[in-house]
Short mmCIF file of C-alpha atoms in Angstrom, two decimals:
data_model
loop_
_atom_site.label_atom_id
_atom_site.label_comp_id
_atom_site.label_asym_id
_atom_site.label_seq_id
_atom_site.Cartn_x
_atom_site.Cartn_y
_atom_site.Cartn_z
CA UNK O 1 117.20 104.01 129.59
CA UNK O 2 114.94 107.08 128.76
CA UNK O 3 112.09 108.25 130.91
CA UNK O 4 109.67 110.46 129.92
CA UNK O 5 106.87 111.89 132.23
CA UNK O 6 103.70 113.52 131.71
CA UNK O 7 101.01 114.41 133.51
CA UNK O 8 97.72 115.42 133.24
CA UNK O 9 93.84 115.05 133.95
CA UNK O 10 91.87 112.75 131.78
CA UNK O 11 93.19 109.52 132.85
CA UNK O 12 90.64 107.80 130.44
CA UNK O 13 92.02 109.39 127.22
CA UNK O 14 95.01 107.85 128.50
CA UNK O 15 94.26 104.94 129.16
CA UNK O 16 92.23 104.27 125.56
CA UNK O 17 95.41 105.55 123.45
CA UNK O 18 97.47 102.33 125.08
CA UNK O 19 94.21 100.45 124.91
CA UNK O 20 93.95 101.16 120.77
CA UNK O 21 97.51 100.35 120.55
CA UNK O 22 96.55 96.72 121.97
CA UNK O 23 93.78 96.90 119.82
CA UNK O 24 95.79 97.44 116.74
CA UNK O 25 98.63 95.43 117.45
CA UNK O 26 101.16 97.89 118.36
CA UNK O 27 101.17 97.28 122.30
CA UNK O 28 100.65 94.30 124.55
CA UNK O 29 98.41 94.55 128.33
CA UNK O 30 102.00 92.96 130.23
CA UNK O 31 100.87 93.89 133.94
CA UNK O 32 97.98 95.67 136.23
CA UNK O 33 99.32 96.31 139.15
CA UNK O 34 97.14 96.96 142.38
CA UNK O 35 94.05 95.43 140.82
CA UNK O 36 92.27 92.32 142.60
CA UNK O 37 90.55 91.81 139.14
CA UNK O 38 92.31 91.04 135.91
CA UNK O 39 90.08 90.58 133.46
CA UNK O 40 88.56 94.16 132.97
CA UNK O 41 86.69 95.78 130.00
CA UNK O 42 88.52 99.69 129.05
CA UNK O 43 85.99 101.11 130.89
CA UNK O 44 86.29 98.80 134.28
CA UNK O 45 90.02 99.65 134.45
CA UNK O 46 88.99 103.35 133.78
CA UNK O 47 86.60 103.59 136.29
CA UNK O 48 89.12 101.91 138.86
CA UNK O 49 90.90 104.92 138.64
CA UNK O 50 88.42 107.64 138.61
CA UNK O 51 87.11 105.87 141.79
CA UNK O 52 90.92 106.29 143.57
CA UNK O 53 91.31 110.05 142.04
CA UNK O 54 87.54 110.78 143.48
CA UNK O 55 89.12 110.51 146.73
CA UNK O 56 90.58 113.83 146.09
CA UNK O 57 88.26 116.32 143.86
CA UNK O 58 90.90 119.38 144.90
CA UNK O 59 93.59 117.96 142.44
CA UNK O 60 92.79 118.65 138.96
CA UNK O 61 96.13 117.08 137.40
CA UNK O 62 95.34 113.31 139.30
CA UNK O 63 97.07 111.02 136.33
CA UNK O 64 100.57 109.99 135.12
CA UNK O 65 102.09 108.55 132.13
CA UNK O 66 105.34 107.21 132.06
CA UNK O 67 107.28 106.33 128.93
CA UNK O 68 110.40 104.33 129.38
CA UNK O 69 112.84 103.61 126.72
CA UNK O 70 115.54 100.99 126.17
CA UNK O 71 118.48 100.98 124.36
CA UNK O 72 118.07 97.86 120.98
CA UNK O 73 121.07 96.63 122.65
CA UNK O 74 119.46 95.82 125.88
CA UNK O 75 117.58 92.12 126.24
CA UNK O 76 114.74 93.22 128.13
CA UNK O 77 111.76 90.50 128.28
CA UNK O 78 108.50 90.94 129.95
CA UNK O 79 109.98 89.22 133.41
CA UNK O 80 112.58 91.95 133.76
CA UNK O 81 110.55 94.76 132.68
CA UNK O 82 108.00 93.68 135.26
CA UNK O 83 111.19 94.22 138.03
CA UNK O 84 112.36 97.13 136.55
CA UNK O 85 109.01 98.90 136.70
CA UNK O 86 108.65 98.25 140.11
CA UNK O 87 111.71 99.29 141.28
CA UNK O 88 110.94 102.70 139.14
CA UNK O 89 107.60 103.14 141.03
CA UNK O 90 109.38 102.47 144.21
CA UNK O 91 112.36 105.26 143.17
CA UNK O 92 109.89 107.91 142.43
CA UNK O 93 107.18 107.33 145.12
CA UNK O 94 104.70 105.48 143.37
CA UNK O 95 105.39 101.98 144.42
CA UNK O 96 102.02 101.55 146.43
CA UNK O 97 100.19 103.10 143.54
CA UNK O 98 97.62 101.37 141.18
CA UNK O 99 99.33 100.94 137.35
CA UNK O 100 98.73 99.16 134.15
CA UNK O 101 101.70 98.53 132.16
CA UNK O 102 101.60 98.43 128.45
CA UNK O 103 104.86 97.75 126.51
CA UNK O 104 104.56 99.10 122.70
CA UNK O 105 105.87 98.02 119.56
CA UNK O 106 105.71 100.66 117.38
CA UNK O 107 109.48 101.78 117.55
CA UNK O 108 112.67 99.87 116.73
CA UNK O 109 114.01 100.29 120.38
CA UNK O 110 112.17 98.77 123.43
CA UNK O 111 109.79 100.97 125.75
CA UNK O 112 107.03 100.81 127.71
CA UNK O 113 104.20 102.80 129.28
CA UNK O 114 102.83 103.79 132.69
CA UNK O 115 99.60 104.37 133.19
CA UNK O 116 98.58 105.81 136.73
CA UNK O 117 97.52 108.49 139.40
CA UNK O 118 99.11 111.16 141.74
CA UNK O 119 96.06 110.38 144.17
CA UNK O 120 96.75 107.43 147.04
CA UNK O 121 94.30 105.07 148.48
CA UNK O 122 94.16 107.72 151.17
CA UNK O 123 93.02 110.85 149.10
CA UNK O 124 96.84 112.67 149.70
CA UNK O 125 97.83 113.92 146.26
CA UNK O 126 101.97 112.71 145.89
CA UNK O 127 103.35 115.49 144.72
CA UNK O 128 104.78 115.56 140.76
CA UNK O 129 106.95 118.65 140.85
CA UNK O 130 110.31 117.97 139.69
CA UNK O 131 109.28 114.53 139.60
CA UNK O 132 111.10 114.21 136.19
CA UNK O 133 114.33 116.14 137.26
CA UNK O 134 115.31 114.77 140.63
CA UNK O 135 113.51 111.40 141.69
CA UNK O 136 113.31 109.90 138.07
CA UNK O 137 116.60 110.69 137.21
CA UNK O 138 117.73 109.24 140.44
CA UNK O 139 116.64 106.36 140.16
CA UNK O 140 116.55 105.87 136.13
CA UNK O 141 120.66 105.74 137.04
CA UNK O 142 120.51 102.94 139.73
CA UNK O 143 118.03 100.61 137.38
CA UNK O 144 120.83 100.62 134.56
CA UNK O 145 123.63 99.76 136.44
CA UNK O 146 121.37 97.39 138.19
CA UNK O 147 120.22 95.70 134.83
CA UNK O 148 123.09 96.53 133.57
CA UNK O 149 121.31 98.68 131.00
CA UNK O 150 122.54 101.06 127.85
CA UNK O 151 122.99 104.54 130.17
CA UNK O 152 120.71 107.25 128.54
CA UNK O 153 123.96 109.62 128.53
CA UNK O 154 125.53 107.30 125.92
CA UNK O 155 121.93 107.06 123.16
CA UNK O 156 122.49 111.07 123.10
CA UNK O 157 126.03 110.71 122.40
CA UNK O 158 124.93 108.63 119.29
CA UNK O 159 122.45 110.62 118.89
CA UNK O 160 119.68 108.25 118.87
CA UNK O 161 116.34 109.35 119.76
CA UNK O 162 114.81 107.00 122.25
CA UNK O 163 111.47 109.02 122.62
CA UNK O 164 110.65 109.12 118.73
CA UNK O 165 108.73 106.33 117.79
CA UNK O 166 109.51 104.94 114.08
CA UNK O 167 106.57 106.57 112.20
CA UNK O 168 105.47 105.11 108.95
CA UNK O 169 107.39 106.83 105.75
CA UNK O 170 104.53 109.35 103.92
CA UNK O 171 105.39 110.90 100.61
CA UNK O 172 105.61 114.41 100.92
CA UNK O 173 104.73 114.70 104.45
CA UNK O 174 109.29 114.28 105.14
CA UNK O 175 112.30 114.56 103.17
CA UNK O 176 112.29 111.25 101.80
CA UNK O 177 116.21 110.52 102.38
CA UNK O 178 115.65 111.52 105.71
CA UNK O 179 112.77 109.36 106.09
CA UNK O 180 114.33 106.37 104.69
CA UNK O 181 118.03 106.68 106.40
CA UNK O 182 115.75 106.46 109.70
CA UNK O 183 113.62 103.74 109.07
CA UNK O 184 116.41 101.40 107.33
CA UNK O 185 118.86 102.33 109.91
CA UNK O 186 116.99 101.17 113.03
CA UNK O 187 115.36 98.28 111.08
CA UNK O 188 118.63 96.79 110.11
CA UNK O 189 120.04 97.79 113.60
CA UNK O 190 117.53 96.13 115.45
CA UNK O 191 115.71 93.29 113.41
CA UNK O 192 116.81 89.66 112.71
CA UNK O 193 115.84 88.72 109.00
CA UNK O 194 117.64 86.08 107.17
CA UNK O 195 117.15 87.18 103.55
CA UNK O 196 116.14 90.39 101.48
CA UNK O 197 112.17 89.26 101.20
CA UNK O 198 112.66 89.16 105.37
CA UNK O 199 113.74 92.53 105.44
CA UNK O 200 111.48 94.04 103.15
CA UNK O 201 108.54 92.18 105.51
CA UNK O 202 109.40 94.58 108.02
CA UNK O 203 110.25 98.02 106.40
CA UNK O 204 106.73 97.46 104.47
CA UNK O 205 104.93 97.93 107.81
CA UNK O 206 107.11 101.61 108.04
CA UNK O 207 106.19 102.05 104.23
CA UNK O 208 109.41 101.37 102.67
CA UNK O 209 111.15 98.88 100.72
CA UNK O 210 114.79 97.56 99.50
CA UNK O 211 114.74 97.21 95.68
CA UNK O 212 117.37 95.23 93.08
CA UNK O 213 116.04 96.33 89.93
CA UNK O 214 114.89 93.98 87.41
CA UNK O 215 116.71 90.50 86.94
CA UNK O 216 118.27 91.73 83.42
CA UNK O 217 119.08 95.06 84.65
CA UNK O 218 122.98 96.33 85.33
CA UNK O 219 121.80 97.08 88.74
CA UNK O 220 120.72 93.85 89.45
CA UNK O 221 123.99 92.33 88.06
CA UNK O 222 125.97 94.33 89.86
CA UNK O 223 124.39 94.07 93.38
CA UNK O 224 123.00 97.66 93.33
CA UNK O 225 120.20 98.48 96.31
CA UNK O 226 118.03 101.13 96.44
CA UNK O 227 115.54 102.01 98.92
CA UNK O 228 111.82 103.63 98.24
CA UNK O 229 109.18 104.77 99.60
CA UNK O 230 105.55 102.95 98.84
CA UNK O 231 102.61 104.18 98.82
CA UNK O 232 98.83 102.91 100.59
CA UNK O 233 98.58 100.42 97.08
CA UNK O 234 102.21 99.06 98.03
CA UNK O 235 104.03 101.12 94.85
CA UNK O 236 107.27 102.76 94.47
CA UNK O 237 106.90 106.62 95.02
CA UNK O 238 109.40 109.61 95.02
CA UNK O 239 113.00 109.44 94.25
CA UNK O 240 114.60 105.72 95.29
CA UNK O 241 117.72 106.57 97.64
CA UNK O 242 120.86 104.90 97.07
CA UNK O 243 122.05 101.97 99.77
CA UNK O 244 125.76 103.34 99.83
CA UNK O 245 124.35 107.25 100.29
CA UNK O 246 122.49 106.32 104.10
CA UNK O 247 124.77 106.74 106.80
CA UNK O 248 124.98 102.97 107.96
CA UNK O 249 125.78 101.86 104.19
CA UNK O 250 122.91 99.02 103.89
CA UNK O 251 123.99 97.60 100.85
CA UNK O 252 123.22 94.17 99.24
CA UNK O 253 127.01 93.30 100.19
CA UNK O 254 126.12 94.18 103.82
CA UNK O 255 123.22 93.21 104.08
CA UNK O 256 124.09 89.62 102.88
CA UNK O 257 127.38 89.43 105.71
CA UNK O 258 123.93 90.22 107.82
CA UNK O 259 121.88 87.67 107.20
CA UNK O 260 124.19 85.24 108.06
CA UNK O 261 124.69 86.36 111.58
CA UNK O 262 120.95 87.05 112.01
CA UNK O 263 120.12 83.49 110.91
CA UNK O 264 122.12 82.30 113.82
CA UNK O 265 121.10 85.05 116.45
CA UNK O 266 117.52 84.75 115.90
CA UNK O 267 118.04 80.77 116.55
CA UNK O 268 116.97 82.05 120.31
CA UNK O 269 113.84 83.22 119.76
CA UNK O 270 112.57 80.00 117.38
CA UNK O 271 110.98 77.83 119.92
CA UNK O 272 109.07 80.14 122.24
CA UNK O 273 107.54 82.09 118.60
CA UNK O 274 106.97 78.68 117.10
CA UNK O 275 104.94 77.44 120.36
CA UNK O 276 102.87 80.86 120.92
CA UNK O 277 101.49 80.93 117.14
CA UNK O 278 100.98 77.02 117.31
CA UNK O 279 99.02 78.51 120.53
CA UNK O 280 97.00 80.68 118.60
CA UNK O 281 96.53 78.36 115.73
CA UNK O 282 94.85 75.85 118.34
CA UNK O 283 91.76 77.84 118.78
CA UNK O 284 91.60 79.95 115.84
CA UNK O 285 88.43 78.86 113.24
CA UNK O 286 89.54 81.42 110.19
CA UNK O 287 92.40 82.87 108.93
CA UNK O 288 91.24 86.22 110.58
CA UNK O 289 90.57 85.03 113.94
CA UNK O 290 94.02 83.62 113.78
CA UNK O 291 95.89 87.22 112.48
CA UNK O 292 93.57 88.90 115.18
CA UNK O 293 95.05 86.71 118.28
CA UNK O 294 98.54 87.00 117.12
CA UNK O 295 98.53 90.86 116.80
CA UNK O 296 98.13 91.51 120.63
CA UNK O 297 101.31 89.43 121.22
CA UNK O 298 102.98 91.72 118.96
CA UNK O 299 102.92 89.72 115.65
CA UNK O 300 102.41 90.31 112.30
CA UNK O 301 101.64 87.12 109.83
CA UNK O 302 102.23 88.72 106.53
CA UNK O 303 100.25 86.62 104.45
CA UNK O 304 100.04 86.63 100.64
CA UNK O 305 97.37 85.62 98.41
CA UNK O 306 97.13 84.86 94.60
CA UNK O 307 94.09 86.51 92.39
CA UNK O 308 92.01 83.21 92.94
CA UNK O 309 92.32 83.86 96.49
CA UNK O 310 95.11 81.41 97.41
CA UNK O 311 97.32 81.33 99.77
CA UNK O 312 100.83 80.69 98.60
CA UNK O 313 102.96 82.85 101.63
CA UNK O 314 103.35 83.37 105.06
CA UNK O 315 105.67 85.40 106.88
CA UNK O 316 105.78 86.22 110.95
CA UNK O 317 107.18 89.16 111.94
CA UNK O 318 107.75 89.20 115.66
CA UNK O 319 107.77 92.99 116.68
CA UNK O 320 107.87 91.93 120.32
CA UNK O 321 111.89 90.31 120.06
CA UNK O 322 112.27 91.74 116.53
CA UNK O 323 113.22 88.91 114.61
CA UNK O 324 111.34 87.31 111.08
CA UNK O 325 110.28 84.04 110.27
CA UNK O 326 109.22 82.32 106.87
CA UNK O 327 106.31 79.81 108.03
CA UNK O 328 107.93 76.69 107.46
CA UNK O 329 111.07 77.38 108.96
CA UNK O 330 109.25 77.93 112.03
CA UNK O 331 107.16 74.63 111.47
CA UNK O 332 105.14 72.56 108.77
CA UNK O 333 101.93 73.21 110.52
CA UNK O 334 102.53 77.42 110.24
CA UNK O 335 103.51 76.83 106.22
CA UNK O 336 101.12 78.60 103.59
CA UNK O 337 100.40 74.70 102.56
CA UNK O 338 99.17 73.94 105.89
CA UNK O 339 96.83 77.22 107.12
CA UNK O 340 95.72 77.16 103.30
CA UNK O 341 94.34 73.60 103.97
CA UNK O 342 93.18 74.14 107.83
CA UNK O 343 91.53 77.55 106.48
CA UNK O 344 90.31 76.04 103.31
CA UNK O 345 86.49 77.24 103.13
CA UNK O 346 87.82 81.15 104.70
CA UNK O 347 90.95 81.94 102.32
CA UNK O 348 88.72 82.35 99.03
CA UNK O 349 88.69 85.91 98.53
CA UNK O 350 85.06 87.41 96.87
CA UNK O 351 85.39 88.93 93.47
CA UNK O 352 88.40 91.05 93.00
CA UNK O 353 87.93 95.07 91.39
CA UNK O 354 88.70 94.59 87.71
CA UNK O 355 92.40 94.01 87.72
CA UNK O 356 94.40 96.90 86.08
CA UNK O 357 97.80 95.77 86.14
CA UNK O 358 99.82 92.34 87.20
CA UNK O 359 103.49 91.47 87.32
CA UNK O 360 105.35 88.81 86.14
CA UNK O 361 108.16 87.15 88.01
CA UNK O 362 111.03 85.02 86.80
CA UNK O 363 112.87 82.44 89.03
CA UNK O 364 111.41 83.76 92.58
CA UNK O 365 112.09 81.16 95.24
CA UNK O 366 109.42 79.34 97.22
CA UNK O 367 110.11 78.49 100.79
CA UNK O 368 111.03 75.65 100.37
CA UNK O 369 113.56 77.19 98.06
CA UNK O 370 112.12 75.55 94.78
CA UNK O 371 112.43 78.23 91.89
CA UNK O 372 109.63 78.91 90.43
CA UNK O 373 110.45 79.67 86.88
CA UNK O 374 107.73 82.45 86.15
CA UNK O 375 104.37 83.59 88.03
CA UNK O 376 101.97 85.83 87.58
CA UNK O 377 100.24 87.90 90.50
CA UNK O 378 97.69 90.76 90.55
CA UNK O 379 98.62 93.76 92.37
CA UNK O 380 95.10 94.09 93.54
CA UNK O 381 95.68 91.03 95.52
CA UNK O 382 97.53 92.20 98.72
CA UNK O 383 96.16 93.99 101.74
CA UNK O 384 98.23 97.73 101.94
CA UNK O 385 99.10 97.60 105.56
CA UNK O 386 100.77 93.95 104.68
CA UNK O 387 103.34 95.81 101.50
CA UNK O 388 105.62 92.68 100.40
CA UNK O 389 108.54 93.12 98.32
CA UNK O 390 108.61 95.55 95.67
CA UNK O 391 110.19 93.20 93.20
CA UNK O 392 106.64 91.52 93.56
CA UNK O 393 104.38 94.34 92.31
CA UNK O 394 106.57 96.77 90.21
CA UNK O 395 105.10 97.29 86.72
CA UNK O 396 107.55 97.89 83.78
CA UNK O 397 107.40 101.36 82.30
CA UNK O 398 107.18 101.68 79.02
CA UNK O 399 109.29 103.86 77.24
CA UNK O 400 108.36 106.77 75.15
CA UNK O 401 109.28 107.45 71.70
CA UNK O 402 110.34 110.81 70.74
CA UNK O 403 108.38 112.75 68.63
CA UNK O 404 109.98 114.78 65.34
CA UNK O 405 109.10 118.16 64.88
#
């Protein structure tokens, strides 16, 4: 476990950066601690703090945020990280202070965040000095062997960087190898997905995708894998690295060992995903409602629709125990079939932009694993923060002749 203090004085600017994250889908409200009132607004739990940190108007730097950060190997769920955020408090002389604990999902390893002040109920400012250095460390130490918990000393000998969160992959912002090795290498590290569409579900939300090369091409015969970068429209961009060049060696021949244990390990989590989007699917009226619910639980339906606006895909991506779900595999009711039918008068899409360029795909496989033998789908017709496989939206490049002189 990593910890990571900082402190400073605007405990609302604070408090509205974890608060977006919920907003977006990237973090989850898990606890308020010290609060006799759960159900607060941003500005009621901002105000509960200004009120404590009032007490004492000689202390300029009155808030604290703690970041801490788990190994992928450790099985933390929300009950334990309740208990281990307690005990922290307790190690470092906060444990009678007022908190809100967010946990985030917008890195491949587990971590949370700590939002509260250096001012007691009292007015006495608890002093921060060192904080980081002595009493964190301290007791960061104790809570791993307690939990029995990756030690922080042995992520730096692997050199994994527990306080980097897994950024989306720009073009020309990074070196694009360098920005693809990371992404693929924690993804495959730390997600469950059963097949290549699975795993391209999740790198698409970091801007990246695995790619076979056309059915007819020696690539694709010969189990060849690159990886890309895509762009805001969901295309290829840059240079494609290799599979066998990134350290880990995700290749199609890996990968495929992989799914097989990840359709068993991910066996786990089936049941208690299946019953919260069923959950959400109660008392949802649109399709939108229903993607807006899941997101603060720290899912992600990637849905796909045709050019006459139906839907023919679903896919869940649970950022919260990383693991990915086709719809009906997690039930019949959670198929494309079945929302397309409950959401029948919201999933008709108004009049496209005039369509520029489509793709046509031979032998894809449904899921319910019925090959399709050919299908035609506009690339105008997916959202860009939901990119699904490339081998759905590359367009063929036509090749130049040469010109005499």
């Amino acid at each position: 476990m990593v910890a990571k203090i900082s402190t400073g004085k605007t405990i609302g600017g604070v408090i509205r950066y974890n608060e977006q994250k919920v907003k977006n889908g990237q973090a989850k409200l898990v606890q308020m601690g010290g609060f006799a009132v759960k159900n607060l607004t941003v500005n009621d739990k901002i105000q509960s703090f200004v009120k404590v940190q009032k007490l004492n108007t000689r202390t300029k730097t009155n808030t604290v945020h703690i970041s801490l950060n788990f190994s992928p190997k450790d099985k933390v769920d929300e009950y334990m990280l309740q208990k281990i955020v307690a005990d922290y408090l307790k190690g470092i002389g906060f444990g009678n202070q007022p908190y809100l604990l967010y946990q985030h999902f917008d890195a491949a390893h587990p971590h949370i965040h700590l939002v509260t002040t250096n001012i007691s109920s009292s007015g006495k400012r608890i002093e921060t000095h060192n904080l980081g250095k002595v009493l964190s460390e301290k007791t960061r130490k104790e809570i791993e062997q307690r939990y029995h918990l990756v030690k922080a000393e042995e992520q730096r000998k692997q050199k994994v960087n527990l306080l980097q969160p897994l950024e989306k992959a720009l073009y020309g912002k990074r070196e694009t190898k360098s920005s693809i090795s990371n992404i693929v290498q924690e993804v495959t590290r730390s997600y469950q997905f059963a097949s290549l569409p699975e795993l391209n579900a999740v790198l698409g939300q970091f801007n990246v995708c695995a790619y076979r090369g056309e059915k007819e091409s020696e690539m694709f015969k010969n189990k060849g894998l690159v990886y890309s970068i895509l762009d805001t429209a969901g295309n290829r961009v840059g240079v494609p690295v290799k599979a066998s060049s990134i350290y880990c060696k995700p290749t199609l021949v890996k990968l495929e060992r992989l799914f097989l244990r990840n359709k068993e390990a991910r066996k786990q989590h089936r049941e208690t995903l299946r019953g919260l989007i069923l959950d959400m699917l109660k008392s949802s009226s649109s399709m939108e409602e229903f993607t807006s619910r899941l997101r603060p639980k720290g899912i992600k339906p990637l849905v796909r629709f045709n050019e006459e606006g139906r839907l023919y895909g679903v896919t869940y991506i649970d950022n919260v125990n990383r693991c990915v779900f086709n719809g009906s595999a997690l039930a019949k009711e959670l198929s494309a079939n079945a929302l397309s039918v409950r959401f029948s008068k919201d999933h008709v899409l108004p009049d496209p932009p005039e369509i520029k360029q489509e793709v046509r795909i031979s032998g894809q496989e449904t899921e319910q694993g019925i090959k399709v033998p050919s299908l035609e789908i506009s690339l105008n017709s997916y959202h860009p923060e939901d990119p699904t496989p490339y081998e759905l939206r590359q367009k063929k490049k036509k090749k130049r002749k040469k010109r005499i002189q």
